[in-house]
GROMACS .gro file of C-alpha atoms in nm:
model
  282
    1MET     CA    1   2.390  -0.767   0.445
    2THR     CA    2   2.337  -0.689   0.058
    3ASP     CA    3   2.033  -0.529  -0.065
    4HIS     CA    4   1.882  -0.840  -0.223
    5GLN     CA    5   1.987  -1.097   0.036
    6GLU     CA    6   1.749  -1.353   0.162
    7ILE     CA    7   1.794  -1.318   0.537
    8SER     CA    8   1.870  -1.605   0.777
    9LEU     CA    9   1.702  -1.640   1.124
   10ASP     CA   10   1.936  -1.584   1.415
   11TRP     CA   11   1.693  -1.673   1.688
   12MET     CA   12   1.380  -1.842   1.749
   13SER     CA   13   1.070  -1.612   1.764
   14GLY     CA   14   0.914  -1.801   2.061
   15GLU     CA   15   1.137  -1.607   2.303
   16GLN     CA   16   0.989  -1.317   2.517
   17THR     CA   17   1.237  -1.085   2.407
   18PRO     CA   18   1.475  -1.099   2.111
   19PRO     CA   19   1.852  -1.071   2.181
   20PRO     CA   20   1.986  -0.718   2.144
   21SER     CA   21   2.155  -0.619   1.812
   22ALA     CA   22   2.299  -0.284   1.730
   23GLU     CA   23   2.119  -0.301   1.387
   24LEU     CA   24   1.786  -0.369   1.556
   25ARG     CA   25   1.845  -0.063   1.805
   26PRO     CA   26   1.642  -0.243   2.086
   27GLU     CA   27   1.647   0.081   2.288
   28VAL     CA   28   1.445   0.275   2.042
   29PRO     CA   29   1.059   0.187   1.966
   30HIS     CA   30   1.010   0.065   1.629
   31PRO     CA   31   0.643   0.067   1.464
   32ALA     CA   32   0.681  -0.302   1.334
   33ARG     CA   33   0.757  -0.419   1.677
   34MET     CA   34   0.490  -0.208   1.831
   35TYR     CA   35   0.256  -0.341   1.590
   36ASP     CA   36   0.376  -0.707   1.658
   37TYR     CA   37   0.297  -0.622   2.042
   38TYR     CA   38  -0.064  -0.484   1.950
   39LEU     CA   39  -0.125  -0.843   1.772
   40GLY     CA   40  -0.013  -1.033   2.068
   41GLY     CA   41   0.329  -1.130   1.930
   42LYS     CA   42   0.651  -1.176   2.122
   43ASP     CA   43   0.898  -1.019   1.879
   44ASN     CA   44   0.944  -0.682   2.057
   45PHE     CA   45   1.167  -0.514   2.307
   46PRO     CA   46   1.057  -0.333   2.633
   47ALA     CA   47   1.108   0.011   2.467
   48ASP     CA   48   0.854  -0.111   2.219
   49ARG     CA   49   0.619  -0.232   2.462
   50ALA     CA   50   0.628   0.076   2.673
   51ALA     CA   51   0.565   0.292   2.359
   52ALA     CA   52   0.265   0.051   2.253
   53GLU     CA   53   0.126   0.089   2.606
   54LYS     CA   54   0.108   0.468   2.562
   55VAL     CA   55  -0.079   0.431   2.260
   56LEU     CA   56  -0.311   0.174   2.381
   57ALA     CA   57  -0.398   0.403   2.693
   58LEU     CA   58  -0.517   0.660   2.443
   59SER     CA   59  -0.792   0.394   2.301
   60PRO     CA   60  -0.872   0.059   2.361
   61LEU     CA   61  -0.951   0.044   1.984
   62VAL     CA   62  -0.607   0.049   1.876
   63ARG     CA   63  -0.537  -0.324   1.943
   64ILE     CA   64  -0.897  -0.402   1.794
   65SER     CA   65  -0.776  -0.188   1.470
   66ALA     CA   66  -0.443  -0.412   1.458
   67LEU     CA   67  -0.614  -0.720   1.466
   68ALA     CA   68  -0.895  -0.608   1.227
   69ASN     CA   69  -0.629  -0.486   0.990
   70ARG     CA   70  -0.455  -0.829   0.994
   71ALA     CA   71  -0.790  -0.999   0.934
   72PHE     CA   72  -0.853  -0.769   0.639
   73LEU     CA   73  -0.514  -0.870   0.487
   74GLN     CA   74  -0.611  -1.210   0.503
   75ARG     CA   75  -0.968  -1.164   0.349
   76ALA     CA   76  -0.815  -0.949   0.061
   77VAL     CA   77  -0.545  -1.186  -0.032
   78ARG     CA   78  -0.787  -1.495  -0.033
   79THR     CA   79  -1.014  -1.295  -0.243
   80LEU     CA   80  -0.770  -1.176  -0.485
   81ALA     CA   81  -0.637  -1.537  -0.522
   82GLU     CA   82  -0.980  -1.664  -0.584
   83GLN     CA   83  -1.029  -1.423  -0.864
   84GLY     CA   84  -0.696  -1.560  -1.020
   85VAL     CA   85  -0.425  -1.332  -0.902
   86ARG     CA   86  -0.113  -1.554  -0.899
   87GLN     CA   87   0.137  -1.281  -0.806
   88PHE     CA   88   0.177  -1.072  -0.508
   89LEU     CA   89   0.398  -0.773  -0.423
   90ASP     CA   90   0.380  -0.724  -0.039
   91ILE     CA   91   0.551  -0.390   0.052
   92GLY     CA   92   0.622  -0.316   0.423
   93THR     CA   93   0.525  -0.678   0.538
   94GLY     CA   94   0.608  -0.630   0.898
   95ILE     CA   95   0.699  -0.898   1.124
   96PRO     CA   96   0.569  -1.257   1.026
   97SER     CA   97   0.273  -1.387   1.215
   98ALA     CA   98  -0.001  -1.648   1.151
   99GLY     CA   99  -0.175  -1.603   0.820
  100ASN     CA  100   0.103  -1.443   0.605
  101THR     CA  101   0.029  -1.354   0.229
  102HIS     CA  102   0.198  -1.655   0.085
  103GLU     CA  103   0.025  -1.881   0.324
  104ILE     CA  104  -0.321  -1.751   0.248
  105ALA     CA  105  -0.256  -1.717  -0.136
  106GLN     CA  106  -0.097  -2.068  -0.172
  107SER     CA  107  -0.387  -2.211   0.014
  108VAL     CA  108  -0.603  -2.113  -0.260
  109ALA     CA  109  -0.350  -2.147  -0.547
  110PRO     CA  110  -0.023  -2.342  -0.473
  111SER     CA  111   0.134  -2.183  -0.784
  112ALA     CA  112   0.094  -1.828  -0.636
  113ARG     CA  113   0.440  -1.633  -0.593
  114VAL     CA  114   0.482  -1.372  -0.336
  115ALA     CA  115   0.759  -1.092  -0.301
  116TYR     CA  116   0.799  -0.966   0.033
  117LEU     CA  117   0.972  -0.616   0.068
  118ASP     CA  118   1.067  -0.438   0.384
  119ASN     CA  119   1.346  -0.181   0.516
  120ASP     CA  120   1.298  -0.310   0.857
  121PRO     CA  121   1.601  -0.516   0.999
  122ILE     CA  122   1.395  -0.706   1.235
  123VAL     CA  123   1.161  -0.808   0.953
  124LEU     CA  124   1.453  -0.918   0.734
  125VAL     CA  125   1.609  -1.117   1.019
  126HIS     CA  126   1.271  -1.319   1.040
  127GLY     CA  127   1.296  -1.389   0.670
  128ARG     CA  128   1.391  -1.752   0.719
  129ALA     CA  129   1.096  -1.823   0.946
  130LEU     CA  130   0.859  -1.684   0.694
  131LEU     CA  131   0.993  -1.883   0.422
  132ALA     CA  132   0.968  -2.213   0.607
  133GLY     CA  133   0.724  -2.444   0.449
  134ALA     CA  134   0.691  -2.234   0.146
  135ARG     CA  135   0.722  -2.394  -0.207
  136PRO     CA  136   1.083  -2.347  -0.325
  137GLY     CA  137   1.134  -2.039  -0.552
  138SER     CA  138   0.774  -1.927  -0.480
  139VAL     CA  139   0.860  -1.666  -0.216
  140GLY     CA  140   1.135  -1.405  -0.163
  141VAL     CA  141   1.188  -1.165   0.136
  142LEU     CA  142   1.388  -0.863   0.002
  143GLN     CA  143   1.524  -0.537   0.149
  144ALA     CA  144   1.372  -0.238  -0.019
  145ASP     CA  145   1.209   0.107   0.075
  146LEU     CA  146   0.858   0.197  -0.057
  147ARG     CA  147   0.981   0.552  -0.080
  148ASP     CA  148   1.198   0.456  -0.380
  149PRO     CA  149   0.930   0.294  -0.617
  150GLU     CA  150   1.154   0.281  -0.922
  151ALA     CA  151   1.437   0.098  -0.728
  152ILE     CA  152   1.163  -0.159  -0.643
  153LEU     CA  153   1.047  -0.212  -1.010
  154ALA     CA  154   1.400  -0.223  -1.133
  155ASP     CA  155   1.518  -0.467  -0.867
  156PRO     CA  156   1.638  -0.790  -1.042
  157ALA     CA  157   1.548  -0.998  -0.755
  158VAL     CA  158   1.177  -0.877  -0.758
  159ARG     CA  159   1.167  -0.946  -1.145
  160GLU     CA  160   1.317  -1.276  -1.120
  161LEU     CA  161   1.038  -1.370  -0.893
  162LEU     CA  162   0.750  -1.173  -1.037
  163ASP     CA  163   0.663  -1.143  -1.394
  164LEU     CA  164   0.547  -0.752  -1.408
  165ASP     CA  165   0.397  -0.799  -1.757
  166ARG     CA  166   0.129  -1.039  -1.591
  167PRO     CA  167  -0.135  -0.926  -1.344
  168VAL     CA  168   0.025  -0.847  -0.995
  169ALA     CA  169  -0.172  -0.766  -0.657
  170LEU     CA  170   0.016  -0.466  -0.490
  171LEU     CA  171  -0.028  -0.483  -0.126
  172LEU     CA  172   0.032  -0.174   0.083
  173PHE     CA  173  -0.121  -0.266   0.425
  174ALA     CA  174  -0.061  -0.029   0.711
  175ILE     CA  175   0.239   0.125   0.532
  176LEU     CA  176   0.138   0.440   0.375
  177HIS     CA  177   0.088   0.630   0.687
  178PHE     CA  178   0.448   0.587   0.770
  179VAL     CA  179   0.510   0.781   0.457
  180ASP     CA  180   0.530   1.170   0.509
  181ASP     CA  181   0.337   1.388   0.282
  182ALA     CA  182   0.673   1.567   0.185
  183ASP     CA  183   0.769   1.214   0.035
  184ASP     CA  184   0.462   1.230  -0.182
  185PRO     CA  185   0.293   0.891  -0.094
  186TYR     CA  186   0.042   0.951  -0.392
  187ALA     CA  187   0.325   0.978  -0.656
  188ILE     CA  188   0.478   0.659  -0.501
  189VAL     CA  189   0.160   0.455  -0.553
  190ARG     CA  190   0.102   0.598  -0.890
  191THR     CA  191   0.457   0.483  -1.001
  192LEU     CA  192   0.390   0.133  -0.865
  193VAL     CA  193   0.037   0.099  -1.005
  194ASP     CA  194   0.125   0.244  -1.346
  195ALA     CA  195   0.410  -0.008  -1.394
  196LEU     CA  196   0.160  -0.305  -1.350
  197PRO     CA  197  -0.059  -0.421  -1.631
  198SER     CA  198  -0.428  -0.437  -1.680
  199GLY     CA  199  -0.607  -0.674  -1.448
  200SER     CA  200  -0.360  -0.594  -1.172
  201TYR     CA  201  -0.490  -0.492  -0.810
  202LEU     CA  202  -0.404  -0.243  -0.538
  203ALA     CA  203  -0.516  -0.345  -0.176
  204LEU     CA  204  -0.432  -0.109   0.112
  205SER     CA  205  -0.519  -0.002   0.463
  206HIS     CA  206  -0.432   0.323   0.619
  207ALA     CA  207  -0.465   0.453   0.970
  208THR     CA  208  -0.711   0.729   1.024
  209ALA     CA  209  -0.797   0.985   1.282
  210ASP     CA  210  -1.153   1.035   1.157
  211PHE     CA  211  -1.314   0.879   1.450
  212VAL     CA  212  -1.086   1.058   1.730
  213ASP     CA  213  -1.184   1.366   1.912
  214PRO     CA  214  -0.981   1.637   1.739
  215ALA     CA  215  -0.815   1.745   2.078
  216GLU     CA  216  -0.674   1.388   2.105
  217ALA     CA  217  -0.590   1.317   1.758
  218GLY     CA  218  -0.223   1.425   1.793
  219LYS     CA  219  -0.138   1.225   2.075
  220GLY     CA  220  -0.091   0.883   1.900
  221PRO     CA  221   0.145   1.020   1.635
  222ALA     CA  222   0.338   1.206   1.907
  223VAL     CA  223   0.425   0.858   2.045
  224TYR     CA  224   0.546   0.748   1.710
  225ARG     CA  225   0.776   1.051   1.674
  226ALA     CA  226   0.980   0.916   1.947
  227ALA     CA  227   1.004   0.587   1.768
  228THR     CA  228   1.179   0.533   1.431
  229ALA     CA  229   0.918   0.639   1.195
  230GLN     CA  230   0.653   0.924   1.174
  231LEU     CA  231   0.274   0.854   1.160
  232THR     CA  232   0.057   1.051   0.924
  233MET     CA  233  -0.306   0.990   1.000
  234ARG     CA  234  -0.522   1.063   0.669
  235THR     CA  235  -0.892   1.112   0.635
  236ARG     CA  236  -1.122   0.892   0.419
  237GLU     CA  237  -1.117   1.133   0.116
  238GLN     CA  238  -0.738   1.141   0.137
  239VAL     CA  239  -0.703   0.763   0.159
  240LEU     CA  240  -0.957   0.723  -0.136
  241ARG     CA  241  -0.711   0.947  -0.343
  242PHE     CA  242  -0.460   0.643  -0.373
  243PHE     CA  243  -0.737   0.462  -0.589
  244ASP     CA  244  -0.757   0.718  -0.856
  245GLY     CA  245  -0.823   0.572  -1.185
  246LEU     CA  246  -0.889   0.227  -1.035
  247GLU     CA  247  -1.211   0.035  -0.976
  248LEU     CA  248  -1.279  -0.027  -0.621
  249LEU     CA  249  -1.431  -0.365  -0.546
  250ASP     CA  250  -1.737  -0.383  -0.329
  251PRO     CA  251  -1.793  -0.250  -0.062
  252GLY     CA  252  -1.549   0.011  -0.154
  253LEU     CA  253  -1.331   0.201   0.105
  254VAL     CA  254  -1.459   0.104   0.441
  255THR     CA  255  -1.325   0.029   0.789
  256ALA     CA  256  -1.125  -0.290   0.792
  257PRO     CA  257  -1.392  -0.509   0.961
  258LEU     CA  258  -1.647  -0.411   0.708
  259TRP     CA  259  -1.455  -0.510   0.416
  260ARG     CA  260  -1.627  -0.850   0.315
  261PRO     CA  261  -1.660  -0.962   0.667
  262ASP     CA  262  -1.663  -1.338   0.741
  263GLN     CA  263  -1.790  -1.305   1.103
  264ALA     CA  264  -2.072  -1.144   1.291
  265PRO     CA  265  -2.078  -0.759   1.312
  266GLN     CA  266  -1.943  -0.587   1.626
  267ASP     CA  267  -2.045  -0.256   1.765
  268THR     CA  268  -1.696  -0.116   1.717
  269ASP     CA  269  -1.690  -0.223   1.336
  270GLY     CA  270  -1.756   0.137   1.204
  271GLN     CA  271  -1.509   0.308   1.423
  272VAL     CA  272  -1.193   0.098   1.375
  273ALA     CA  273  -0.945   0.354   1.277
  274ILE     CA  274  -0.830   0.173   0.958
  275TRP     CA  275  -0.966   0.244   0.611
  276SER     CA  276  -0.938  -0.056   0.382
  277GLY     CA  277  -1.005  -0.122   0.022
  278VAL     CA  278  -0.911  -0.322  -0.288
  279ALA     CA  279  -0.936  -0.203  -0.646
  280ARG     CA  280  -0.874  -0.332  -0.987
  281LYS     CA  281  -0.667  -0.164  -1.268
  282PRO     CA  282  -0.897  -0.152  -1.581
   0.00000   0.00000   0.00000
């Protein structure tokens, strides 16, 4: 598999358990597959489900938060497309499910172009399914690592799909909490945003322990330490730093269900453990 290869689908996602693969490491819980389980998907292995159930046992809001994050993605992408954005750089896209970025964007603007980037083999294996039905040449699924933003910006496949001299929506949904402080996530985001022109946008969501009893806050990350990625929860103030120098759209940085909701409020909306926001580069 080359770094810039568009990946073909080897099995249909309707199965209860995907076939084993050494590359997929089915015996090790993976955050993307755990997230798929939270969303009610079927593209996960027994180890993923067991780890996810441990997290769910800590709080019933975990699944609610995952669903709220997915709904925020869809509202944010729709809003940006309605405001004229026609290019989307979606990093850490995760396993495809209903209402993907290109489906939402192209429902508003058929000419919208989307580059999906992920370093997760199972996401890449699902690439062909993600591309099904998309306008030819308008969507690409590429292998890349958020921790190497310079490589992303220099990637010829990204530059073939997107014109980085025109406004781009940089989408970082539920990915930055998998970047350790040692990797300087603020510098990563700054590098990406600095490379985009005025009129571009940053949309992101980030897990938090702000609403958790401090005595319980470390239990969720402990489960992920047994998986293939660390989980670094950040406070609202820490997440707000990612938007330094940008103009936050109303209603600012809020929990996922409270960002321009399209349904009646729920009692749990203010405690969903996902900070969410969208900002414009002046």
